[in-house]
Coordinates of C-alpha atoms and ligand atoms in Angstrom, one line a residue:
Chain A
M150 CA -194.7 77.9 -102.7
S151 CA -195.8 81.5 -103.2
S152 CA -193.4 84.4 -102.6
M153 CA -195.2 85.1 -99.3
E154 CA -195.1 81.5 -98.1
L155 CA -191.4 81.4 -98.9
K156 CA -190.7 84.5 -96.9
S157 CA -192.7 83.2 -94.0
K158 CA -190.9 79.9 -94.2
A159 CA -187.5 81.6 -94.1
A160 CA -188.6 83.4 -90.8
Q161 CA -189.7 80.0 -89.4
I162 CA -186.3 78.4 -90.3
R163 CA -184.6 81.3 -88.6
M164 CA -186.6 80.7 -85.4
D165 CA -185.9 76.9 -85.6
L166 CA -182.1 77.5 -86.0
L167 CA -182.0 80.0 -83.2
R168 CA -183.8 77.6 -80.8
M169 CA -181.5 74.8 -81.9
I170 CA -178.3 76.8 -81.3
H171 CA -179.6 78.1 -78.0
G172 CA -180.4 74.6 -76.9
A173 CA -177.0 73.2 -77.9
K174 CA -175.1 76.3 -76.6
T175 CA -173.0 76.3 -79.7
G176 CA -173.3 77.2 -83.3
H177 CA -172.4 79.6 -86.1
T178 CA -175.3 82.0 -85.8
G179 CA -174.4 85.0 -88.0
G180 CA -173.6 83.1 -91.3
S181 CA -176.5 80.8 -90.9
L182 CA -179.0 83.7 -90.6
S183 CA -177.4 85.4 -93.6
N184 CA -177.9 82.4 -95.9
T185 CA -181.3 81.3 -94.8
D186 CA -183.1 83.1 -97.6
I187 CA -180.8 81.5 -100.2
L188 CA -181.4 78.0 -98.8
T189 CA -185.1 78.6 -98.5
A190 CA -185.3 79.6 -102.2
L191 CA -183.3 76.5 -103.2
Y192 CA -185.0 73.9 -101.0
Y193 CA -188.6 75.0 -101.3
K194 CA -188.8 76.4 -104.9
I195 CA -185.8 75.7 -107.1
M196 CA -184.2 72.4 -106.6
T197 CA -185.5 69.1 -107.9
I198 CA -185.2 66.8 -104.9
D199 CA -187.2 64.0 -103.3
P200 CA -186.8 63.6 -99.5
A201 CA -188.1 60.1 -99.9
Q202 CA -185.2 59.2 -102.3
P203 CA -182.3 61.3 -101.2
K204 CA -179.9 59.5 -103.6
W205 CA -182.2 59.7 -106.7
Q206 CA -179.8 60.2 -109.6
E207 CA -181.8 62.9 -111.4
R208 CA -181.8 65.2 -108.3
D209 CA -180.2 68.6 -108.2
R210 CA -177.2 68.8 -105.9
F211 CA -176.5 71.4 -103.2
I212 CA -173.0 71.7 -101.7
A213 CA -172.5 73.9 -98.6
S214 CA -168.9 74.9 -99.1
K215 CA -169.3 77.3 -96.2
G216 CA -170.1 74.2 -94.1
H217 CA -169.9 76.1 -90.7
S218 CA -173.3 77.6 -91.5
V219 CA -175.0 74.1 -91.4
E220 CA -177.6 75.2 -88.8
S221 CA -180.0 76.6 -91.4
L222 CA -179.5 73.5 -93.5
W223 CA -180.2 71.1 -90.6
C224 CA -183.5 72.9 -89.9
I225 CA -184.5 72.9 -93.6
L226 CA -183.7 69.3 -94.2
A227 CA -185.7 68.3 -91.1
D228 CA -188.6 70.5 -92.2
R229 CA -188.5 69.0 -95.7
G230 CA -188.7 65.5 -94.1
F231 CA -185.2 64.1 -94.7
F232 CA -185.1 63.2 -91.0
P233 CA -187.3 63.7 -88.0
K234 CA -187.5 67.2 -86.6
E235 CA -187.0 65.9 -83.0
E236 CA -183.5 65.0 -84.0
L237 CA -182.6 68.8 -84.2
A238 CA -182.4 68.6 -80.4
T239 CA -179.3 66.4 -80.6
F240 CA -177.4 69.1 -82.6
S241 CA -173.7 69.0 -81.4
Q242 CA -174.5 66.7 -78.5
F243 CA -172.5 63.6 -77.7
G244 CA -172.7 60.9 -80.4
T245 CA -175.0 63.0 -82.7
R246 CA -175.1 62.8 -86.5
L247 CA -176.1 66.5 -86.6
I248 CA -172.6 67.8 -85.9
G249 CA -171.5 71.4 -86.5
H250 CA -170.8 70.8 -90.2
P251 CA -172.5 68.9 -93.1
N252 CA -172.2 65.2 -92.5
N253 CA -173.2 62.8 -95.3
K254 CA -174.3 60.1 -93.0
V255 CA -177.5 62.3 -92.8
P256 CA -180.0 62.0 -95.7
G257 CA -180.0 65.0 -97.9
I258 CA -176.3 65.9 -97.4
E259 CA -174.1 65.1 -100.4
M260 CA -170.7 65.6 -99.1
N261 CA -168.8 66.3 -95.8
T262 CA -167.7 69.9 -95.8
G263 CA -166.3 72.3 -93.2
A264 CA -162.8 72.9 -94.4
L265 CA -163.3 76.0 -96.5
G266 CA -162.4 76.1 -100.2
H267 CA -163.4 72.5 -101.0
G268 CA -167.0 72.9 -102.2
L269 CA -166.6 74.4 -105.6
A270 CA -164.1 71.8 -106.9
I271 CA -166.5 69.0 -105.7
S272 CA -169.3 70.9 -107.5
V273 CA -167.3 71.1 -110.7
G274 CA -166.9 67.3 -110.6
M275 CA -170.6 66.8 -110.0
A276 CA -171.6 69.2 -112.8
L277 CA -169.1 67.5 -115.1
A278 CA -170.5 64.1 -114.4
A279 CA -174.1 65.3 -115.1
K280 CA -172.9 66.6 -118.5
K281 CA -171.1 63.3 -119.3
D282 CA -174.2 61.3 -118.4
A283 CA -176.5 63.8 -120.2
R284 CA -178.6 64.3 -117.0
A285 CA -180.5 67.6 -116.4
S286 CA -179.2 67.9 -112.8
R287 CA -177.9 71.3 -111.7
V288 CA -175.4 71.8 -109.0
F289 CA -175.6 74.7 -106.5
C290 CA -172.6 75.6 -104.4
L291 CA -172.8 78.1 -101.6
M292 CA -169.5 79.8 -100.6
G293 CA -168.6 82.4 -98.1
D294 CA -166.9 85.7 -99.1
G295 CA -164.1 85.2 -96.6
E296 CA -163.7 81.8 -98.2
Q297 CA -162.7 83.5 -101.4
A298 CA -159.2 83.9 -100.0
E299 CA -158.6 80.2 -100.5
G300 CA -156.7 79.6 -103.7
S301 CA -158.6 76.4 -104.3
V302 CA -161.7 78.4 -105.0
W303 CA -160.0 80.0 -108.0
E304 CA -158.6 76.7 -109.3
A305 CA -162.2 75.4 -109.4
A306 CA -163.5 78.6 -110.9
M307 CA -161.1 78.2 -113.7
A308 CA -162.1 74.6 -114.3
G309 CA -165.8 75.4 -114.2
A310 CA -165.4 77.9 -117.0
H311 CA -163.0 75.7 -119.0
Y312 CA -165.5 72.8 -119.0
K313 CA -168.3 75.2 -119.9
L314 CA -170.4 74.0 -117.0
D315 CA -173.6 75.9 -117.5
N316 CA -175.3 73.5 -115.1
L317 CA -173.2 74.8 -112.3
V318 CA -174.4 77.8 -110.1
G319 CA -171.9 79.2 -107.6
I320 CA -173.4 81.4 -104.9
I321 CA -171.4 83.8 -102.7
D322 CA -173.0 84.8 -99.4
R323 CA -171.5 88.3 -99.7
N324 CA -172.2 89.5 -96.1
R325 CA -168.9 91.4 -96.0
L326 CA -167.9 89.9 -92.7
Q327 CA -165.7 87.0 -91.6
I328 CA -164.4 86.1 -88.2
S329 CA -161.8 88.8 -87.6
G330 CA -164.0 91.6 -89.0
S331 CA -164.7 93.0 -92.4
T332 CA -163.6 91.1 -95.5
E333 CA -162.1 94.2 -97.0
E334 CA -159.9 94.7 -94.0
V335 CA -158.9 91.0 -93.5
M336 CA -158.2 90.3 -97.2
G337 CA -159.6 92.7 -99.7
L338 CA -161.8 91.0 -102.4
E339 CA -163.0 93.8 -104.5
P340 CA -163.7 94.1 -107.3
L341 CA -165.1 90.6 -106.7
E342 CA -167.7 90.5 -109.5
E343 CA -165.1 91.5 -112.1
K344 CA -162.8 88.7 -110.9
W345 CA -165.4 86.1 -111.4
A346 CA -166.3 87.5 -114.8
A347 CA -162.7 87.5 -115.8
F348 CA -162.6 83.8 -114.8
G349 CA -165.3 83.2 -117.4
W350 CA -168.4 83.1 -115.3
H351 CA -171.7 84.8 -115.9
V352 CA -172.2 87.0 -112.9
V353 CA -175.6 88.1 -111.5
S354 CA -175.6 90.5 -108.5
I355 CA -178.7 90.6 -106.3
D356 CA -180.0 91.3 -102.8
G357 CA -179.3 87.9 -101.3
N358 CA -181.9 88.4 -98.6
D359 CA -184.7 89.0 -101.2
I360 CA -186.3 85.6 -101.9
D361 CA -188.0 86.9 -105.1
A362 CA -184.7 88.1 -106.5
L363 CA -183.0 84.8 -105.5
V364 CA -185.7 82.7 -107.2
E365 CA -185.5 84.7 -110.4
A366 CA -181.7 84.5 -110.5
F367 CA -181.7 80.7 -109.9
E368 CA -184.6 80.1 -112.3
S369 CA -182.9 81.9 -115.1
A370 CA -179.6 80.1 -114.8
P371 CA -177.9 79.4 -117.2
A372 CA -178.6 82.8 -118.7
V373 CA -175.6 82.3 -121.0
A374 CA -175.1 78.9 -122.6
G375 CA -171.7 77.4 -122.0
K376 CA -171.0 79.5 -118.9
P377 CA -171.3 78.7 -115.3
T378 CA -173.3 81.2 -113.3
L379 CA -172.1 83.1 -110.2
V380 CA -174.8 84.6 -108.1
M381 CA -173.4 87.4 -106.0
A382 CA -175.9 87.3 -103.1
N383 CA -175.4 90.5 -101.2
T384 CA -176.6 89.7 -97.7
V385 CA -176.5 90.9 -94.1
K386 CA -174.7 88.7 -91.6
G387 CA -177.1 88.0 -88.8
K388 CA -180.1 88.9 -91.0
G389 CA -183.5 88.9 -89.4
V390 CA -182.3 89.5 -85.8
S391 CA -181.9 93.2 -85.4
F392 CA -179.2 93.1 -82.7
A393 CA -177.1 90.5 -84.5
E394 CA -177.1 92.2 -88.0
N395 CA -173.7 93.2 -89.1
V396 CA -172.1 92.5 -85.7
P397 CA -168.9 90.4 -86.3
H398 CA -169.0 88.5 -82.9
W399 CA -172.3 87.0 -83.8
H400 CA -170.3 84.7 -86.2
H401 CA -170.4 82.1 -83.5
H402 CA -172.1 83.8 -80.7
V403 CA -174.9 81.9 -78.9
P404 CA -178.0 83.8 -77.9
N405 CA -178.8 83.8 -74.2
D406 CA -182.4 83.4 -73.0
E407 CA -183.3 87.1 -73.3
E408 CA -181.7 87.4 -76.7
L409 CA -183.5 84.3 -77.9
A410 CA -186.9 85.7 -76.7
K411 CA -186.3 89.0 -78.4
A412 CA -185.2 87.4 -81.7
L413 CA -188.1 85.0 -81.7
A414 CA -190.5 87.9 -81.1
E415 CA -189.0 89.8 -84.1
L416 CA -189.4 86.8 -86.4
E417 CA -192.8 86.0 -85.1
A418 CA -193.9 89.6 -86.1
V419 CA -192.5 89.0 -89.6
I420 CA -194.6 85.8 -90.0
N421 CA -197.7 87.5 -88.7
S422 CA -197.3 90.4 -91.1
Y423 CA -197.2 88.0 -94.0
S424 CA -200.2 86.0 -92.8
Q425 CA -202.2 89.3 -92.4
E426 CA -201.2 90.4 -95.9
G427 CA -202.3 87.0 -97.1
Q428 CA -205.8 87.4 -95.6
V429 CA -206.2 90.9 -97.1
Q430 CA -205.6 89.7 -100.6
Chain B
M91 CA -155.7 74.2 -58.5
A92 CA -157.8 74.9 -61.6
N93 CA -156.0 76.8 -64.3
K94 CA -158.1 79.2 -66.4
I95 CA -155.5 80.2 -69.0
P96 CA -155.4 78.3 -72.3
N97 CA -152.0 77.6 -73.8
R98 CA -152.8 79.8 -76.8
Q99 CA -153.1 82.8 -74.5
V100 CA -149.8 82.0 -72.9
I101 CA -148.1 81.9 -76.3
C102 CA -149.5 85.3 -77.1
E103 CA -148.5 86.9 -73.8
T104 CA -145.0 85.5 -74.1
L105 CA -144.6 86.7 -77.6
V106 CA -145.9 90.2 -76.6
T107 CA -143.1 90.3 -74.0
L108 CA -140.4 89.0 -76.4
A109 CA -141.4 91.2 -79.3
Q110 CA -140.7 94.3 -77.2
E111 CA -137.0 93.5 -77.6
D112 CA -137.0 91.5 -80.8
K113 CA -138.4 93.4 -83.7
D114 CA -137.8 90.5 -86.0
I115 CA -140.5 88.4 -84.3
M116 CA -143.6 88.4 -86.5
V117 CA -147.0 86.8 -85.9
L118 CA -149.2 85.7 -88.9
A119 CA -152.9 84.7 -88.8
S120 CA -155.4 83.3 -91.2
D121 CA -158.6 84.9 -90.0
S122 CA -157.6 83.2 -86.8
R123 CA -156.3 85.9 -84.5
G124 CA -159.3 85.3 -82.2
S125 CA -159.0 81.6 -82.1
A126 CA -155.3 81.8 -81.6
A127 CA -155.8 84.5 -78.9
M128 CA -153.4 86.7 -80.9
A129 CA -155.6 89.9 -80.9
P130 CA -153.4 91.4 -78.1
F131 CA -150.3 90.9 -80.2
A132 CA -152.0 92.3 -83.3
N133 CA -153.0 95.4 -81.3
A134 CA -149.7 95.9 -79.5
Y135 CA -147.5 95.4 -82.6
P136 CA -149.5 96.1 -85.8
E137 CA -146.2 96.3 -87.7
Q138 CA -145.1 92.9 -86.6
F139 CA -148.5 91.3 -87.4
V140 CA -149.6 90.0 -90.8
E141 CA -153.2 88.9 -91.7
V142 CA -153.4 86.7 -94.7
G143 CA -157.1 85.8 -94.6
I144 CA -158.5 82.3 -94.9
A145 CA -155.5 80.9 -96.9
E146 CA -153.4 78.4 -95.0
Q147 CA -151.1 77.5 -97.9
N148 CA -150.4 81.2 -98.5
I149 CA -149.6 81.8 -94.8
V150 CA -146.8 79.2 -94.8
G151 CA -145.4 80.4 -98.1
I152 CA -145.4 84.0 -97.0
S153 CA -143.8 83.0 -93.7
A154 CA -141.0 81.2 -95.5
G155 CA -140.3 84.3 -97.5
L156 CA -140.3 86.4 -94.4
A157 CA -137.9 84.0 -92.6
H158 CA -135.6 83.9 -95.7
S159 CA -135.2 87.7 -95.2
G160 CA -134.3 87.4 -91.5
K161 CA -137.7 87.7 -89.8
K162 CA -138.8 85.2 -87.2
P163 CA -142.4 84.3 -88.2
F164 CA -144.8 82.5 -85.8
V165 CA -147.7 81.2 -87.9
T166 CA -150.9 80.8 -85.8
S167 CA -153.7 78.9 -87.4
P168 CA -156.0 76.0 -86.6
A169 CA -153.9 72.8 -86.3
C170 CA -156.2 70.8 -88.6
F171 CA -155.7 73.2 -91.6
L172 CA -152.2 74.3 -90.8
S173 CA -150.8 70.8 -90.6
M174 CA -152.6 69.2 -93.5
R175 CA -153.7 71.8 -96.0
S176 CA -150.3 73.5 -96.0
I177 CA -148.3 70.3 -95.7
E178 CA -146.5 70.7 -99.1
Q179 CA -145.5 74.3 -98.2
I180 CA -144.3 73.0 -94.9
K181 CA -142.3 70.2 -96.6
V182 CA -140.7 72.3 -99.3
D183 CA -140.8 75.9 -98.2
V184 CA -140.0 75.4 -94.6
A185 CA -138.3 72.0 -94.0
Y186 CA -136.5 71.3 -97.2
S187 CA -135.4 75.0 -97.7
G188 CA -134.4 75.2 -94.1
T189 CA -136.3 78.4 -93.3
N190 CA -136.9 79.5 -89.7
V191 CA -140.6 79.2 -89.5
K192 CA -142.5 78.4 -86.2
L193 CA -145.9 76.8 -87.1
V194 CA -148.3 76.9 -84.2
G195 CA -151.3 74.7 -84.6
I196 CA -154.1 75.8 -82.3
S197 CA -157.2 74.0 -81.2
G198 CA -155.5 70.7 -82.1
G199 CA -156.5 67.1 -81.3
I200 CA -160.2 66.9 -80.7
S201 CA -160.6 70.4 -79.2
Y202 CA -163.3 71.1 -81.8
G203 CA -165.3 68.1 -80.6
A204 CA -168.7 68.5 -82.2
L205 CA -167.4 70.2 -85.4
G206 CA -166.4 66.8 -86.8
M207 CA -163.4 65.3 -88.5
S208 CA -162.8 68.3 -90.8
H209 CA -161.9 70.2 -87.7
H210 CA -160.1 67.5 -85.7
S211 CA -156.4 67.4 -85.9
V212 CA -155.4 63.8 -85.0
Q213 CA -153.2 63.1 -88.0
D214 CA -150.9 66.1 -87.7
I215 CA -148.1 64.4 -85.7
A216 CA -148.0 61.4 -88.1
V217 CA -147.7 63.7 -91.1
A218 CA -145.2 66.1 -89.6
R219 CA -143.0 63.2 -88.3
A220 CA -142.4 62.1 -91.8
I221 CA -140.9 65.4 -92.8
P222 CA -137.1 65.5 -92.3
G223 CA -135.8 68.5 -90.4
L224 CA -139.1 69.5 -88.9
A225 CA -139.2 69.5 -85.1
I226 CA -142.5 68.7 -83.3
I227 CA -143.5 69.9 -79.9
L228 CA -146.6 69.5 -77.7
P229 CA -146.4 71.5 -74.5
A230 CA -148.1 70.0 -71.4
D231 CA -149.4 73.1 -69.6
R232 CA -149.2 76.9 -69.3
H233 CA -145.7 76.7 -67.6
E234 CA -144.3 74.6 -70.3
T235 CA -145.9 76.6 -73.0
K236 CA -144.1 79.7 -71.7
R237 CA -140.7 78.1 -71.5
M238 CA -141.3 76.5 -75.0
T239 CA -142.2 79.9 -76.6
E240 CA -139.0 81.4 -75.2
A241 CA -137.0 78.5 -76.5
L242 CA -138.6 78.8 -79.9
A243 CA -137.8 82.5 -80.2
V244 CA -134.1 81.7 -80.2
H245 CA -134.2 78.3 -81.9
E246 CA -133.2 78.2 -85.6
G247 CA -135.3 76.0 -87.9
G248 CA -138.7 74.8 -88.7
V249 CA -140.9 73.7 -85.8
Y250 CA -144.5 72.4 -85.6
V251 CA -146.2 73.1 -82.3
R252 CA -149.6 71.7 -81.4
I253 CA -151.7 73.0 -78.6
G254 CA -155.4 72.6 -77.6
R255 CA -158.2 75.1 -77.2
N256 CA -159.2 75.0 -73.6
P257 CA -157.3 75.7 -70.4
V258 CA -155.6 72.5 -69.1
E259 CA -154.9 71.7 -65.5
D260 CA -151.2 72.3 -64.6
S261 CA -148.7 69.5 -64.8
Y262 CA -145.8 71.6 -63.4
E263 CA -145.9 73.5 -60.2
S264 CA -144.1 76.5 -61.8
D265 CA -142.1 77.4 -64.9
D266 CA -138.9 77.1 -62.9
Y267 CA -137.4 74.2 -64.8
E268 CA -135.2 73.7 -67.8
F269 CA -137.0 73.2 -71.1
V270 CA -134.7 71.6 -73.7
I271 CA -136.1 70.8 -77.2
G272 CA -135.6 67.1 -77.7
K273 CA -135.2 66.2 -74.1
A274 CA -138.0 64.3 -72.2
V275 CA -138.9 65.4 -68.7
T276 CA -139.2 62.7 -66.0
M277 CA -142.3 64.0 -64.2
R278 CA -142.4 61.0 -61.7
E279 CA -139.8 58.3 -61.0
G280 CA -141.1 54.8 -61.0
S281 CA -139.9 51.2 -61.4
D282 CA -142.9 48.9 -62.3
I283 CA -144.1 50.5 -65.6
T284 CA -143.7 53.7 -67.6
I285 CA -146.4 56.0 -68.9
I286 CA -145.2 58.2 -71.7
A287 CA -147.5 61.1 -72.6
T288 CA -147.3 64.2 -74.7
G289 CA -149.0 67.6 -74.6
E290 CA -152.2 68.0 -72.7
T291 CA -152.5 64.3 -71.9
V292 CA -149.5 64.6 -69.5
R293 CA -151.9 65.7 -66.8
I294 CA -154.0 62.5 -67.4
A295 CA -150.8 60.4 -67.1
L296 CA -149.9 62.1 -63.8
D297 CA -153.4 61.4 -62.4
A298 CA -153.1 57.7 -63.5
Q299 CA -149.7 57.5 -61.7
A300 CA -151.3 58.7 -58.5
E301 CA -154.1 56.2 -58.8
L302 CA -151.6 53.4 -59.5
A303 CA -149.5 54.4 -56.5
E304 CA -152.6 53.9 -54.3
A305 CA -152.8 50.4 -55.8
G306 CA -149.2 49.8 -54.9
V307 CA -147.8 50.2 -58.4
S308 CA -144.8 52.4 -59.0
A309 CA -145.3 54.1 -62.4
R310 CA -142.7 56.3 -64.1
V311 CA -144.2 59.3 -66.0
L312 CA -142.3 60.7 -69.0
N313 CA -143.4 64.0 -70.6
M314 CA -142.4 63.6 -74.2
H315 CA -143.0 67.2 -75.1
T316 CA -140.8 66.9 -78.2
I317 CA -141.9 64.1 -80.5
K318 CA -139.1 65.0 -83.0
P319 CA -136.2 64.9 -82.4
L320 CA -137.3 62.1 -80.0
D321 CA -135.5 61.4 -76.8
E322 CA -134.6 57.8 -77.6
E323 CA -132.3 57.5 -74.6
A324 CA -135.1 58.2 -72.1
I325 CA -137.3 55.6 -73.9
V326 CA -134.7 52.8 -73.9
R327 CA -133.9 53.5 -70.2
A328 CA -137.6 53.3 -69.4
A329 CA -137.9 50.0 -71.2
Q330 CA -134.8 48.6 -69.4
E331 CA -135.7 49.8 -66.0
T332 CA -139.5 49.4 -65.9
G333 CA -140.1 46.6 -68.4
G334 CA -143.3 47.9 -69.9
I335 CA -144.6 51.1 -71.6
I336 CA -148.0 52.7 -72.1
T337 CA -148.2 55.8 -74.4
V338 CA -151.0 58.3 -74.2
E339 CA -151.9 60.9 -76.8
E340 CA -154.7 63.0 -78.3
H341 CA -153.9 61.7 -81.7
S342 CA -154.6 58.8 -84.0
I343 CA -153.1 55.5 -82.8
H344 CA -151.4 55.5 -86.2
G345 CA -148.2 57.4 -86.6
G346 CA -148.1 59.5 -83.4
L347 CA -146.3 59.3 -80.1
G348 CA -147.1 55.6 -79.6
A349 CA -145.8 54.7 -83.0
A350 CA -142.6 56.8 -82.5
V351 CA -141.9 55.2 -79.1
A352 CA -142.7 51.7 -80.5
E353 CA -140.2 52.2 -83.3
V354 CA -137.5 52.8 -80.7
V355 CA -138.6 50.0 -78.3
V356 CA -138.9 47.3 -80.9
Q357 CA -135.5 48.1 -82.4
Q358 CA -133.5 48.7 -79.3
H359 CA -135.1 47.0 -76.3
P360 CA -138.4 45.1 -76.9
V361 CA -140.8 45.2 -74.0
P362 CA -144.6 45.0 -73.8
M363 CA -146.3 48.2 -75.0
R364 CA -149.8 49.6 -75.2
I365 CA -150.8 52.6 -77.3
L366 CA -153.7 54.8 -76.2
G367 CA -155.2 57.3 -78.5
I368 CA -158.0 57.9 -81.0
P369 CA -158.8 54.7 -83.0
D370 CA -158.8 54.6 -86.8
E371 CA -162.2 56.2 -87.3
P372 CA -163.7 59.7 -87.5
A373 CA -163.9 60.6 -83.8
I374 CA -167.4 60.6 -82.2
A375 CA -168.9 64.0 -81.7
G376 CA -168.9 65.6 -78.3
K377 CA -167.0 67.6 -75.7
S378 CA -163.3 66.8 -75.3
T379 CA -163.9 65.0 -72.0
E380 CA -166.8 63.0 -73.4
V381 CA -164.6 61.9 -76.4
F382 CA -161.6 61.1 -74.2
D383 CA -163.8 59.0 -71.9
H384 CA -165.3 57.2 -74.9
Y385 CA -161.9 56.2 -76.2
G386 CA -160.3 55.4 -72.8
I387 CA -157.9 58.3 -72.7
S388 CA -158.5 58.6 -69.0
S389 CA -156.6 58.0 -65.8
S390 CA -158.9 55.1 -64.8
N391 CA -158.3 53.4 -68.1
I392 CA -154.5 53.9 -68.0
K393 CA -154.6 52.4 -64.5
A394 CA -156.6 49.4 -65.8
V395 CA -154.3 48.9 -68.7
A396 CA -151.2 49.0 -66.5
L397 CA -152.7 46.5 -64.0
G398 CA -153.5 44.2 -66.9
M399 CA -150.0 44.4 -68.2
L400 CA -148.4 43.8 -64.8
R401 CA -150.6 40.7 -64.0
K402 CA -149.1 38.8 -67.0
Ligands
TPP530 C1 -159.8 75.9 -94.5 C2 -160.4 76.5 -93.4 N1 -159.8 77.5 -92.7 C3 -160.3 78.1 -91.7 C4 -161.6 77.8 -91.2 C5 -162.2 78.4 -90.0 N2 -163.3 79.2 -90.3 C6 -164.6 78.8 -90.2 S1 -165.8 80.0 -90.6 C7 -164.5 81.1 -91.0 C8 -164.9 82.4 -91.5 C9 -165.7 82.3 -92.8 O1 -166.1 83.5 -93.3 P1 -167.0 83.6 -94.6 O2 -166.5 82.7 -95.6 O3 -167.1 85.0 -94.9 O4 -168.4 83.0 -94.1 P2 -169.6 83.7 -93.3 O5 -169.2 85.1 -93.0 O6 -170.7 83.7 -94.3 O7 -169.9 82.9 -92.1 C10 -163.3 80.5 -90.8 C11 -162.0 81.2 -91.0 C12 -162.2 76.7 -91.9 N3 -163.5 76.3 -91.6 N4 -161.7 76.2 -93.0

């Protein structure tokens, strides 16, 4: 996919996830909007995967350690053909597989996550197995910034460097908000990049809502042989919906009819601008 | 009368009142002050509030340290993480070391229906029961939650409390009754069978009692708000006087209220028993009421089970 197609795709995924959350009347809106560009870059450009063979051993792995933001992932997996798009309408409803967190009964999901601070350790195990089996698979693990307060994140960080896992890419959705407000007020993290570097990781800091920057960062990993890569993706929580951006209560706020219409119109305009640009060229 | 106040809000309101007098009371949160409804406490007494971020092991360790220095910490965190993620800190830093920490697990049971097993807390009673010296309490409604919170503020020792997320219908008419840790409350007298419930399922047991009364069955209802220390005497009396027991809980059928009652019954006065709860599987997704109905944690199913036991 071209850069413009990726950007357009991200806007479409945002529209899909907003409609899905609105329909279900529940969902983690803010954190899903903030990581949509990261997931779009991974699932449409970077990762080697085959929706027809979700368990293909040579595939790259993605672990959503911030499992509460599963909405963007459900929409992307459906769009990529892992399961029918109609199933998105069952999100969070009685008896569904598409619950409010990753569920590995659904094709395309590797592991069940949702309790924060589990994903990186799992990813270390997967990356270690790929090394032992001499497979080219890479492992991408998306974490929240609030999640960094869990000690288990740092235990795994230590192990990733110790085992020289340069096939492991940690990504932090650095949107600077968690539930109770700003990360720096709830539990200060800074200087976060220096901490990861001190733990032996190669740290790349980028605009995490810029798909071109994401693609470049992921494509060039590992930049340093023998070191895992940490992509500090500086994002905006609620990205793409003007009135939700940087507003803490959109963490799990559900748009009402009016808000949905407004948000969809904003995203529609983004898609139109890209398609016009495409015609000019 | 429909009650609109969730128990988590009652705990906060009661602590706000108590903390006016008692400057040693402290509340801790793990990015959970909203879900625990503790924002009013945090705003009223910033000096008595500690935010630890998303770090459930840390919150218990820090509380044990505070308690060791004479503070009275109330830890408020989602029941699923507080009870399981921090269980070693609870075992060693709280129970074994004998520190005065009150652990309040919020949104317990299957309150977080569609968020899945990571967020359900239906093993917490089983795990907590196996820890010596840790009391376990599940209040039934807002009145009991108020009396319990007052009792906890003066009780010395580690306690695990579990409450749900949503408002529950009242089981008591008022808070004008005596709440004693470790002492079951006979909500209804009865002679044909006993229904023992805990926490927010007490309301369901009371509804079943009313339905059974219409069918001519006299059911006793015990509110076992304290799972540990367990009121063995009330259980043995129920076995002797009513000849059969049904337990009801928002917990796995393994290791919870039903198991605790069965241990007493089978060793002291064997009678037929049925254990109603969540079966040994990741609970189906859905709203609490949908999940309850699916697994037969309902007044109509309790009635059917009771009638089945009495026919034999
Ligand atoms: C172990 C654990 N504790 C608490 C929670 C509840 N919880 C869900 S999302 C969240 C905030 C996450 O913040 P952050 O990691 O910054 O993610 P984002 O802002 O990107 O949504 C919390 C506390 C959880 N899911 N797991």
